Amino acid sequence: MKKWLSLFLIGLMALSVVASGCISPGGEESTKGAIAIVYDVGGRGDLSFNDMAYLGASKAAEDFNLDLVELQSNSEDDYVKNLETLAAQKKYLVIIAVGFMMTDAVKQVADEYPDQKFAIIDGYIPDKDNVMSILFKENEGSALAGALAGLIAANDGKDKVGIVLGMEIPVLYKFEAGYRFGVKWAEDYYKQKEGKDVTIDVLYQYTGSFGDAAKGKAAARAQLAQGAWVIYQVAGGTGLGVFDAVGEVLDSQGKKMGPPFAIGVDSAQDWIKPGVIIASMMKRVDVGVYTAVKDAVEGNFKGGIVELGLKEGGVGLSTVDDVMAMFDSLPEDTQKQKLKDLGFNSRDELKQYLEDTRKQVPDWVWDAVKELQGKITTGVIKVPAPMDKDGIVEVRNAKTWQEMMELAK
């Protein structure tokens, strides 16, 4: 039954591909090939990780005149099946698997089809010539989120910030470690600036889910009740509940803008709840996917690890321009509906509101975050990137950002 369902899905998706190619005046199809993208169980619509992957794939398809086939995995059992079905067609320049959870499936299918090129986002497969593993230095981008959160809290006389995470997997340890590093750096920066000692605790919770907004909301409510002043969401669709929880606190206080604030993740999510989300840690999955397709098209594809950090533009804290670019990428009818839902009459009103939200935070805080970014980019400061439980426990136990930096060496 599952096989037939899978074949039906393949056929359905093939009919609904983003057919970026065009028809020549002579009626001949002028596309130069096809690429395919397979989502894990999280899937499209998370306004985050998977949607960013689609953005990169659709842009590459348009730029290089390719057909794009998308496949959604409904369960983990679909991973191998979907990849095998696509590889057997022998027509895709590259097949992109989106998500760490498909690592074992990509390894298996890459061995079965050695002539097929694969790319995997967040999966670590260093030793196969036909697999490009695209990783990100989430620790570096999250350090900026931590510095922002820590400085906002310190400036307002608060002593707690929070982070709500999804499933407990190695890549999320990098997010947590970077955030903790940034908070500790903020404590030090604030002391030097104001001459006052400040200690900021990091409340954290792994919800075990990337698609359950109710769990995210419950976790955020608990942290807010304990005094968290800024909460960083690292949980995909689960994290959307964090925005709701912070928004409810603002509503209860009759405020339209924070603090308290939330920080978004993966894409520039600020527009989802203007006034609630002060910034987002952008993980440029779109850049990673685009890079894999570009290399395949231009004959530069190589198996192995490609890691994108602050220096490479693979991660970073969102600007208002980033947010508007993300908003503009939505279908026009979706934009209109979203503006209506949010109570704005135009795109410009939304942009102005986002800029006003950022003005709730002093300029020196934004300048300090830029200073940290510069030091990380130039290699003056290194941020730890633990990939196992022992590593993240060491980071949690460190008392200063300098101690944490020693763990990065």
PDB file of C-alpha atoms in Angstrom, residues 70-203:
ATOM      1  CA  GLU A  70       9.469  18.534  -4.625  1.00  0.00           C
ATOM      2  CA  LEU A  71       8.691  15.493  -2.488  1.00  0.00           C
ATOM      3  CA  GLN A  72       7.280  15.561   1.035  1.00  0.00           C
ATOM      4  CA  SER A  73       8.079  12.665   3.394  1.00  0.00           C
ATOM      5  CA  ASN A  74       5.108  11.755   5.544  1.00  0.00           C
ATOM      6  CA  SER A  75       7.084   9.457   7.826  1.00  0.00           C
ATOM      7  CA  GLU A  76      10.685   8.394   8.347  1.00  0.00           C
ATOM      8  CA  ASP A  77       9.905   5.240   6.346  1.00  0.00           C
ATOM      9  CA  ASP A  78       9.528   7.455   3.271  1.00  0.00           C
ATOM     10  CA  TYR A  79      13.095   8.758   3.253  1.00  0.00           C
ATOM     11  CA  VAL A  80      14.808   5.835   1.478  1.00  0.00           C
ATOM     12  CA  LYS A  81      11.788   5.162  -0.697  1.00  0.00           C
ATOM     13  CA  ASN A  82      11.548   8.736  -1.957  1.00  0.00           C
ATOM     14  CA  LEU A  83      15.269   9.033  -2.624  1.00  0.00           C
ATOM     15  CA  GLU A  84      15.387   5.662  -4.411  1.00  0.00           C
ATOM     16  CA  THR A  85      12.404   6.500  -6.589  1.00  0.00           C
ATOM     17  CA  LEU A  86      13.974   9.752  -7.715  1.00  0.00           C
ATOM     18  CA  ALA A  87      17.454   8.294  -8.239  1.00  0.00           C
ATOM     19  CA  ALA A  88      16.057   5.437 -10.336  1.00  0.00           C
ATOM     20  CA  GLN A  89      14.741   7.980 -12.845  1.00  0.00           C
ATOM     21  CA  LYS A  90      18.347   9.032 -13.588  1.00  0.00           C
ATOM     22  CA  LYS A  91      17.335  12.488 -14.736  1.00  0.00           C
ATOM     23  CA  TYR A  92      18.148  14.793 -11.839  1.00  0.00           C
ATOM     24  CA  LEU A  93      21.348  16.849 -11.807  1.00  0.00           C
ATOM     25  CA  VAL A  94      21.265  16.680  -8.049  1.00  0.00           C
ATOM     26  CA  ILE A  95      18.818  15.359  -5.463  1.00  0.00           C
ATOM     27  CA  ILE A  96      18.713  17.437  -2.293  1.00  0.00           C
ATOM     28  CA  ALA A  97      17.691  15.918   1.018  1.00  0.00           C
ATOM     29  CA  VAL A  98      16.571  18.537   3.531  1.00  0.00           C
ATOM     30  CA  GLY A  99      17.342  17.660   7.093  1.00  0.00           C
ATOM     31  CA  PHE A 100      19.649  15.785   9.428  1.00  0.00           C
ATOM     32  CA  MET A 101      17.121  12.986   9.847  1.00  0.00           C
ATOM     33  CA  MET A 102      17.699  11.783   6.280  1.00  0.00           C
ATOM     34  CA  THR A 103      21.428  11.134   6.792  1.00  0.00           C
ATOM     35  CA  ASP A 104      21.247   7.330   6.930  1.00  0.00           C
ATOM     36  CA  ALA A 105      18.837   7.215   4.001  1.00  0.00           C
ATOM     37  CA  VAL A 106      21.151   9.329   1.838  1.00  0.00           C
ATOM     38  CA  LYS A 107      24.128   7.109   2.736  1.00  0.00           C
ATOM     39  CA  GLN A 108      22.205   4.020   1.662  1.00  0.00           C
ATOM     40  CA  VAL A 109      20.808   5.359  -1.584  1.00  0.00           C
ATOM     41  CA  ALA A 110      24.076   7.093  -2.535  1.00  0.00           C
ATOM     42  CA  ASP A 111      25.775   3.680  -2.434  1.00  0.00           C
ATOM     43  CA  GLU A 112      23.031   2.138  -4.564  1.00  0.00           C
ATOM     44  CA  TYR A 113      23.296   4.925  -7.181  1.00  0.00           C
ATOM     45  CA  PRO A 114      26.965   6.021  -7.283  1.00  0.00           C
ATOM     46  CA  ASP A 115      26.438   8.036 -10.491  1.00  0.00           C
ATOM     47  CA  GLN A 116      23.672  10.165  -8.964  1.00  0.00           C
ATOM     48  CA  LYS A 117      24.713  13.369  -7.179  1.00  0.00           C
ATOM     49  CA  PHE A 118      23.122  14.063  -3.780  1.00  0.00           C
ATOM     50  CA  ALA A 119      23.289  16.965  -1.369  1.00  0.00           C
ATOM     51  CA  ILE A 120      22.067  16.863   2.194  1.00  0.00           C
ATOM     52  CA  ILE A 121      21.355  19.821   4.446  1.00  0.00           C
ATOM     53  CA  ASP A 122      22.632  19.377   8.024  1.00  0.00           C
ATOM     54  CA  GLY A 123      23.666  15.750   7.450  1.00  0.00           C
ATOM     55  CA  TYR A 124      27.300  14.762   8.065  1.00  0.00           C
ATOM     56  CA  ILE A 125      28.491  12.468   5.264  1.00  0.00           C
ATOM     57  CA  PRO A 126      32.165  13.318   4.694  1.00  0.00           C
ATOM     58  CA  ASP A 127      33.393  10.355   2.676  1.00  0.00           C
ATOM     59  CA  LYS A 128      31.239   9.839  -0.431  1.00  0.00           C
ATOM     60  CA  ASP A 129      32.219  11.344  -3.765  1.00  0.00           C
ATOM     61  CA  ASN A 130      28.592  11.732  -4.843  1.00  0.00           C
ATOM     62  CA  VAL A 131      27.311  13.391  -1.646  1.00  0.00           C
ATOM     63  CA  MET A 132      27.795  17.048  -0.696  1.00  0.00           C
ATOM     64  CA  SER A 133      27.094  17.637   2.980  1.00  0.00           C
ATOM     65  CA  ILE A 134      26.061  21.225   3.611  1.00  0.00           C
ATOM     66  CA  LEU A 135      26.547  22.316   7.195  1.00  0.00           C
ATOM     67  CA  PHE A 136      26.216  25.673   8.904  1.00  0.00           C
ATOM     68  CA  LYS A 137      28.034  27.321  11.771  1.00  0.00           C
ATOM     69  CA  GLU A 138      24.856  27.786  13.786  1.00  0.00           C
ATOM     70  CA  ASN A 139      27.027  28.391  16.816  1.00  0.00           C
ATOM     71  CA  GLU A 140      28.318  31.637  15.278  1.00  0.00           C
ATOM     72  CA  GLY A 141      24.907  33.029  14.356  1.00  0.00           C
ATOM     73  CA  SER A 142      23.440  31.949  17.679  1.00  0.00           C
ATOM     74  CA  ALA A 143      26.200  33.802  19.514  1.00  0.00           C
ATOM     75  CA  LEU A 144      24.815  37.005  17.993  1.00  0.00           C
ATOM     76  CA  ALA A 145      21.314  36.033  19.143  1.00  0.00           C
ATOM     77  CA  GLY A 146      22.657  35.382  22.634  1.00  0.00           C
ATOM     78  CA  ALA A 147      24.496  38.693  22.756  1.00  0.00           C
ATOM     79  CA  LEU A 148      21.365  40.532  21.668  1.00  0.00           C
ATOM     80  CA  ALA A 149      19.213  38.721  24.243  1.00  0.00           C
ATOM     81  CA  GLY A 150      21.731  39.166  27.030  1.00  0.00           C
ATOM     82  CA  LEU A 151      22.246  42.870  26.415  1.00  0.00           C
ATOM     83  CA  ILE A 152      18.509  43.567  26.195  1.00  0.00           C
ATOM     84  CA  ALA A 153      18.032  41.788  29.519  1.00  0.00           C
ATOM     85  CA  ALA A 154      20.968  43.551  31.167  1.00  0.00           C
ATOM     86  CA  ASN A 155      19.854  46.964  29.923  1.00  0.00           C
ATOM     87  CA  ASP A 156      16.402  46.376  31.424  1.00  0.00           C
ATOM     88  CA  GLY A 157      17.717  45.079  34.738  1.00  0.00           C
ATOM     89  CA  LYS A 158      16.602  41.499  34.099  1.00  0.00           C
ATOM     90  CA  ASP A 159      18.549  38.337  34.865  1.00  0.00           C
ATOM     91  CA  LYS A 160      17.055  35.566  32.711  1.00  0.00           C
ATOM     92  CA  VAL A 161      16.702  34.725  29.025  1.00  0.00           C
ATOM     93  CA  GLY A 162      15.353  31.544  27.446  1.00  0.00           C
ATOM     94  CA  ILE A 163      15.825  29.169  24.528  1.00  0.00           C
ATOM     95  CA  VAL A 164      13.210  26.660  23.338  1.00  0.00           C
ATOM     96  CA  LEU A 165      14.598  23.883  21.158  1.00  0.00           C
ATOM     97  CA  GLY A 166      13.157  21.029  19.102  1.00  0.00           C
ATOM     98  CA  MET A 167      14.495  17.482  19.092  1.00  0.00           C
ATOM     99  CA  GLU A 168      17.704  16.837  20.991  1.00  0.00           C
ATOM    100  CA  ILE A 169      20.085  16.228  18.088  1.00  0.00           C
ATOM    101  CA  PRO A 170      23.740  17.272  17.655  1.00  0.00           C
ATOM    102  CA  VAL A 171      23.079  20.266  15.419  1.00  0.00           C
ATOM    103  CA  LEU A 172      20.872  21.834  18.095  1.00  0.00           C
ATOM    104  CA  TYR A 173      23.713  21.604  20.607  1.00  0.00           C
ATOM    105  CA  LYS A 174      25.524  24.080  18.353  1.00  0.00           C
ATOM    106  CA  PHE A 175      22.590  26.505  18.589  1.00  0.00           C
ATOM    107  CA  GLU A 176      22.430  26.188  22.359  1.00  0.00           C
ATOM    108  CA  ALA A 177      26.192  26.545  22.796  1.00  0.00           C
ATOM    109  CA  GLY A 178      26.365  29.642  20.612  1.00  0.00           C
ATOM    110  CA  TYR A 179      23.465  31.266  22.455  1.00  0.00           C
ATOM    111  CA  ARG A 180      25.054  30.605  25.825  1.00  0.00           C
ATOM    112  CA  PHE A 181      28.345  31.993  24.529  1.00  0.00           C
ATOM    113  CA  GLY A 182      26.656  35.179  23.364  1.00  0.00           C
ATOM    114  CA  VAL A 183      24.888  35.690  26.693  1.00  0.00           C
ATOM    115  CA  LYS A 184      28.169  35.332  28.604  1.00  0.00           C
ATOM    116  CA  TRP A 185      29.860  37.738  26.184  1.00  0.00           C
ATOM    117  CA  ALA A 186      27.013  40.200  26.810  1.00  0.00           C
ATOM    118  CA  GLU A 187      27.558  40.004  30.571  1.00  0.00           C
ATOM    119  CA  ASP A 188      31.215  40.928  30.073  1.00  0.00           C
ATOM    120  CA  TYR A 189      30.430  43.687  27.579  1.00  0.00           C
ATOM    121  CA  TYR A 190      27.807  45.228  29.867  1.00  0.00           C
ATOM    122  CA  LYS A 191      30.167  45.199  32.846  1.00  0.00           C
ATOM    123  CA  GLN A 192      32.851  46.993  30.844  1.00  0.00           C
ATOM    124  CA  LYS A 193      30.358  49.538  29.514  1.00  0.00           C
ATOM    125  CA  GLU A 194      28.383  50.286  32.672  1.00  0.00           C
ATOM    126  CA  GLY A 195      30.812  49.209  35.397  1.00  0.00           C
ATOM    127  CA  LYS A 196      28.191  46.909  36.889  1.00  0.00           C
ATOM    128  CA  ASP A 197      28.317  43.160  37.416  1.00  0.00           C
ATOM    129  CA  VAL A 198      25.437  41.287  35.849  1.00  0.00           C
ATOM    130  CA  THR A 199      24.639  37.581  35.773  1.00  0.00           C
ATOM    131  CA  ILE A 200      22.058  36.272  33.309  1.00  0.00           C
ATOM    132  CA  ASP A 201      20.745  32.723  33.557  1.00  0.00           C
ATOM    133  CA  VAL A 202      19.792  30.797  30.414  1.00  0.00           C
ATOM    134  CA  LEU A 203      16.581  28.789  30.755  1.00  0.00           C
TER     135      LEU A 203
END
